[in-house]
PDB file of C-alpha atoms in Angstrom:
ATOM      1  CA  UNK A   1     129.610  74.075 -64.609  1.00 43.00           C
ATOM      2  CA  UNK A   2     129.399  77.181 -62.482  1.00 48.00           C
ATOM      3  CA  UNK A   3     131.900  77.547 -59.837  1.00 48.00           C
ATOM      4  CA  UNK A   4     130.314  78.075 -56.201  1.00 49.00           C
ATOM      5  CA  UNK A   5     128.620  80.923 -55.444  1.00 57.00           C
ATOM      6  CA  UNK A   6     129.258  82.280 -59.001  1.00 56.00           C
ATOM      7  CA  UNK A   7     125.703  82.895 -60.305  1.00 54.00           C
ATOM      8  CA  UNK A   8     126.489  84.839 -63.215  1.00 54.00           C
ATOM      9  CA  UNK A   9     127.137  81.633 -65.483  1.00 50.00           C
ATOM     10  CA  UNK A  10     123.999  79.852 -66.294  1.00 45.00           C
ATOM     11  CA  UNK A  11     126.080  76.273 -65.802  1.00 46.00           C
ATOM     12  CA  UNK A  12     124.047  74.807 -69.027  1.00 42.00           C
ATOM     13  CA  UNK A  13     120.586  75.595 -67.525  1.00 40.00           C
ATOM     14  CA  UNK A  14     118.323  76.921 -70.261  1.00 43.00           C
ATOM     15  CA  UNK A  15     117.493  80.847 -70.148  1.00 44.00           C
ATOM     16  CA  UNK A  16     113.991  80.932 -68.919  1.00 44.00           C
ATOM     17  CA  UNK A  17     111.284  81.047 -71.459  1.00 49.00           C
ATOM     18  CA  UNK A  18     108.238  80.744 -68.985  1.00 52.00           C
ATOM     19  CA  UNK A  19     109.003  76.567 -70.053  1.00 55.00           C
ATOM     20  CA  UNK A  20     111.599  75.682 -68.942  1.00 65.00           C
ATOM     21  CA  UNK A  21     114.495  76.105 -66.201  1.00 68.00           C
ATOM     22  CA  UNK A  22     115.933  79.270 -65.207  1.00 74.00           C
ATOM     23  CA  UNK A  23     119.285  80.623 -64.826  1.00 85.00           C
ATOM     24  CA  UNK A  24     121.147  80.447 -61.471  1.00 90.00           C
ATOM     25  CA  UNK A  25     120.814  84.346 -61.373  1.00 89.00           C
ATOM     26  CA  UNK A  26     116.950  84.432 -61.982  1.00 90.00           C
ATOM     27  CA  UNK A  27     116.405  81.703 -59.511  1.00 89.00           C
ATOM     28  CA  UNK A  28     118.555  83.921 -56.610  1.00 89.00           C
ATOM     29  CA  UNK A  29     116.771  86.871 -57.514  1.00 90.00           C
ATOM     30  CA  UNK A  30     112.967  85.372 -57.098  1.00 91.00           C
ATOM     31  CA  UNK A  31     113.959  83.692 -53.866  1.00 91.00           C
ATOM     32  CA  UNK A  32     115.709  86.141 -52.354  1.00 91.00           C
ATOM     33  CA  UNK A  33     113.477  89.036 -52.542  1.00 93.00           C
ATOM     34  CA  UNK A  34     112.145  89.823 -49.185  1.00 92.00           C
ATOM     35  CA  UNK A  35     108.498  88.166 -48.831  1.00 97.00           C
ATOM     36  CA  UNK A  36     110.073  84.971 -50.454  1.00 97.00           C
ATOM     37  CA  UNK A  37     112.765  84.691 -47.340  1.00 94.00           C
ATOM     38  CA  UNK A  38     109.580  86.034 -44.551  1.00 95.00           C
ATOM     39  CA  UNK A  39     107.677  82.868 -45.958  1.00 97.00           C
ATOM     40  CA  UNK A  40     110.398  80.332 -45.988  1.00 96.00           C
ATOM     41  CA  UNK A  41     110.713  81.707 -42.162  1.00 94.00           C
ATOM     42  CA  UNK A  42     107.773  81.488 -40.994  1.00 95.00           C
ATOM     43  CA  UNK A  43     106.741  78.072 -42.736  1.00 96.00           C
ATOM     44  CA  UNK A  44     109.759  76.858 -40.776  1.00 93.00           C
ATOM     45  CA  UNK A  45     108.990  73.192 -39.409  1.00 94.00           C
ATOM     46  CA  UNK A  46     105.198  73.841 -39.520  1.00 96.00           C
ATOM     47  CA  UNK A  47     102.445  73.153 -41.934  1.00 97.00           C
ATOM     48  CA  UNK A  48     100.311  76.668 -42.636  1.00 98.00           C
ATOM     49  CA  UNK A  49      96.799  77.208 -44.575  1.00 97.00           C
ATOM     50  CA  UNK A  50      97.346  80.390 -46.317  1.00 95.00           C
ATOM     51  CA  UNK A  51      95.500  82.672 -43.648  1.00 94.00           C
ATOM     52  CA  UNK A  52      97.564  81.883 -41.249  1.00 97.00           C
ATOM     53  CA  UNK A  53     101.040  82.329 -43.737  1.00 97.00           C
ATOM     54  CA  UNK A  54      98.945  85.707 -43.927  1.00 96.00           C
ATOM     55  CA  UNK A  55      99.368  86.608 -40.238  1.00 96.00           C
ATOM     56  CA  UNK A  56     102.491  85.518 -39.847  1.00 96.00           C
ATOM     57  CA  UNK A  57     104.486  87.724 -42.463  1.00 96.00           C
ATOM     58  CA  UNK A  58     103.287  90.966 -41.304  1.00 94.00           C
ATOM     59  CA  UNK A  59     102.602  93.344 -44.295  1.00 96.00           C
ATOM     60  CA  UNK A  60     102.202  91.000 -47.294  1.00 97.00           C
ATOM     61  CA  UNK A  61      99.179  91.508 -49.046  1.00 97.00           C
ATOM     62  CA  UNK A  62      97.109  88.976 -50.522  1.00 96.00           C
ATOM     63  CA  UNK A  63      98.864  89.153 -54.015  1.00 97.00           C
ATOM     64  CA  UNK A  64     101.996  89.212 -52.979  1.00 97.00           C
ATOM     65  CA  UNK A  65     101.521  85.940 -50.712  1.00 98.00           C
ATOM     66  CA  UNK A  66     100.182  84.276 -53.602  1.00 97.00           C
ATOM     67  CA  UNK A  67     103.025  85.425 -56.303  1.00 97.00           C
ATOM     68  CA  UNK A  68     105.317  84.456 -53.877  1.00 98.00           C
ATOM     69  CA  UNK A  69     103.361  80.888 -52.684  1.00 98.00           C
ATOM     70  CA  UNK A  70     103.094  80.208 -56.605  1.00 97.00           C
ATOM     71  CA  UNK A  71     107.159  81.018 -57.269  1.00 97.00           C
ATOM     72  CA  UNK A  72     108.259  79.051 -54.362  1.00 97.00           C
ATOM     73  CA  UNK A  73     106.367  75.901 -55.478  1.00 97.00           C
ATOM     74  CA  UNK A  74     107.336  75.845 -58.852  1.00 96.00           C
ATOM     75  CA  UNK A  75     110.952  75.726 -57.448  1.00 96.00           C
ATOM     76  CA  UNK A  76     110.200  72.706 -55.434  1.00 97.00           C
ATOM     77  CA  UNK A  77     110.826  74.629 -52.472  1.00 97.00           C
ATOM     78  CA  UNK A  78     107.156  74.416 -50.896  1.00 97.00           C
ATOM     79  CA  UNK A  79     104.101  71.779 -51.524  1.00 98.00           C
ATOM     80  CA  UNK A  80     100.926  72.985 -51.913  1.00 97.00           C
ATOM     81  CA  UNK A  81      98.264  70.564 -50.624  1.00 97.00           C
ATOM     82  CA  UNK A  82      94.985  71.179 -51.573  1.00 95.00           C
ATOM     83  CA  UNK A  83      91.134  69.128 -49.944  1.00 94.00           C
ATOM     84  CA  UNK A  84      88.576  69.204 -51.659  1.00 93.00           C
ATOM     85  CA  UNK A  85      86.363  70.678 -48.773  1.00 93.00           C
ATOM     86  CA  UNK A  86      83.672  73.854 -49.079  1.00 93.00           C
ATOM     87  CA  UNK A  87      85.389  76.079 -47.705  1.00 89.00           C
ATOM     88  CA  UNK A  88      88.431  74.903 -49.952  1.00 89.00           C
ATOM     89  CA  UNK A  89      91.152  74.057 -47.294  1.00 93.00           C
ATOM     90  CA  UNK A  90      95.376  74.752 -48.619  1.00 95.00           C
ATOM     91  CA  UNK A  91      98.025  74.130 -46.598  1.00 97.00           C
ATOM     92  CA  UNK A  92     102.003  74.753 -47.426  1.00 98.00           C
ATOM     93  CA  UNK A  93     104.909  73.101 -46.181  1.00 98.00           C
ATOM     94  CA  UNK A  94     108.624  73.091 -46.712  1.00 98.00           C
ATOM     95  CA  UNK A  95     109.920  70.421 -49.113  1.00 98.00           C
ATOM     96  CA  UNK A  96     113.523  69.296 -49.043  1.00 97.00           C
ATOM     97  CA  UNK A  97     115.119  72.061 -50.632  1.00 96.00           C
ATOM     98  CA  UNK A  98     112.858  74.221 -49.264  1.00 97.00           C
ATOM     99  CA  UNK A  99     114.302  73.137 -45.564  1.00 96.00           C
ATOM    100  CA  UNK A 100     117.906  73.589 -46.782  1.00 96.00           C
ATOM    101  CA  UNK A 101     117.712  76.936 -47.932  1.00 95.00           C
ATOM    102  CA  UNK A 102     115.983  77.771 -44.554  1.00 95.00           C
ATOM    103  CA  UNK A 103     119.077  76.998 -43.139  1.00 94.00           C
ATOM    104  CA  UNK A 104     121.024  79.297 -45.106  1.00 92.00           C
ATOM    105  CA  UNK A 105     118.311  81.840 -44.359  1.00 91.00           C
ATOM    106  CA  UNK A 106     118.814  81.025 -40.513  1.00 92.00           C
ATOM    107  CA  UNK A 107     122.570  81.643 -41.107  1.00 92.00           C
ATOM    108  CA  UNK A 108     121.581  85.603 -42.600  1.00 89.00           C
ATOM    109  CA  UNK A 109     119.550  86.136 -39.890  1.00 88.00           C
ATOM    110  CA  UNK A 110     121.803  84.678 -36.884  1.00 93.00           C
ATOM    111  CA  UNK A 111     124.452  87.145 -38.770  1.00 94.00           C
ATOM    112  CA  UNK A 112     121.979  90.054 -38.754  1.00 92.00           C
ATOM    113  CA  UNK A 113     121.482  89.753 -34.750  1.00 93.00           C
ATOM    114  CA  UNK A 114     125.383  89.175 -34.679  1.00 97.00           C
ATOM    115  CA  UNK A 115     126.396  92.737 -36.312  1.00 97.00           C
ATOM    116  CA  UNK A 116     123.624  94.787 -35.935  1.00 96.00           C
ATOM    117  CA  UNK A 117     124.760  97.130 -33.531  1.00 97.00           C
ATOM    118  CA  UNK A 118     128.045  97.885 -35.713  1.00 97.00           C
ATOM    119  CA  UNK A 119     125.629  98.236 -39.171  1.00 97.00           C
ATOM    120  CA  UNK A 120     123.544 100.178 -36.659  1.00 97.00           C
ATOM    121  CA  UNK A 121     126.554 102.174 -36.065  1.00 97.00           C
ATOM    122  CA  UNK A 122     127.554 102.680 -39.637  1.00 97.00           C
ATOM    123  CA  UNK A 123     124.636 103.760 -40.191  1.00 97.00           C
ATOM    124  CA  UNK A 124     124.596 106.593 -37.944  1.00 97.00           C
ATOM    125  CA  UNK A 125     127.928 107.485 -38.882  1.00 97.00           C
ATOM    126  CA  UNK A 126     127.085 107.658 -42.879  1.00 98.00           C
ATOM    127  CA  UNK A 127     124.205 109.715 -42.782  1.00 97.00           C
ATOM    128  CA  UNK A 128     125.417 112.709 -40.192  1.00 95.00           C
TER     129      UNK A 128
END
């Protein structure tokens, strides 16, 4: 069993084969890419139909949002409901685990705001 926040052991979980699980490291790597966290964000509390996921994470293109819509619900982390209305109507929301990892998400951010004037200034300082 892997020891926390050591994601280089698979802790038993099968390698993924498209079938089954995947590894600690794949999962971290699909949900922490960038559009993954901007949708987990901006779902927040709310329920969204995909348009209006669209307008909220500026700059994500139709295919990305729906990668991204179709990773994070196959790792429980959103719930796609779908009526059967013409237009077809979708809406996402956060599921459990989907809620807790927001959390952790809020944390990055809320430490983001916290240092960004010394990264900021780090910055500066590396590339004169």
């Amino acid at each position: 069993m892997p020891v926390d926040g050591d994601l280089g052991q698979s802790g038993g979980v099968q390698q993924g084969d498209g079938h089954g699980a995947q590894p600690p490291r794949e999962i971290f790597s699909d949900v922490a890419n960038k559009w993954a966290l901007l949708i987990i964000e901006a779902l927040g509390d709310d329920t969204l139909r995909f348009s209006e996921l669209r307008s909220e994470v500026e700059g994500i293109s139709h295919k990305m949002l729906t990668q991204n819509l179709r990773m994070l619900e196959r790792y429980g982390l959103l719930e796609r409901t779908a009526y059967p209305t013409v237009p077809p109507r979708v809406e996402y929301t956060l599921t459990e685990p989907g809620r807790a990892l927001r959390k952790t998400i809020d944390g990055l951010c809320d430490w983001t705001h916290r240092y960004f004037g010394e990264i900021e200034a780090s910055c500066r300082r590396f590339d004169a």
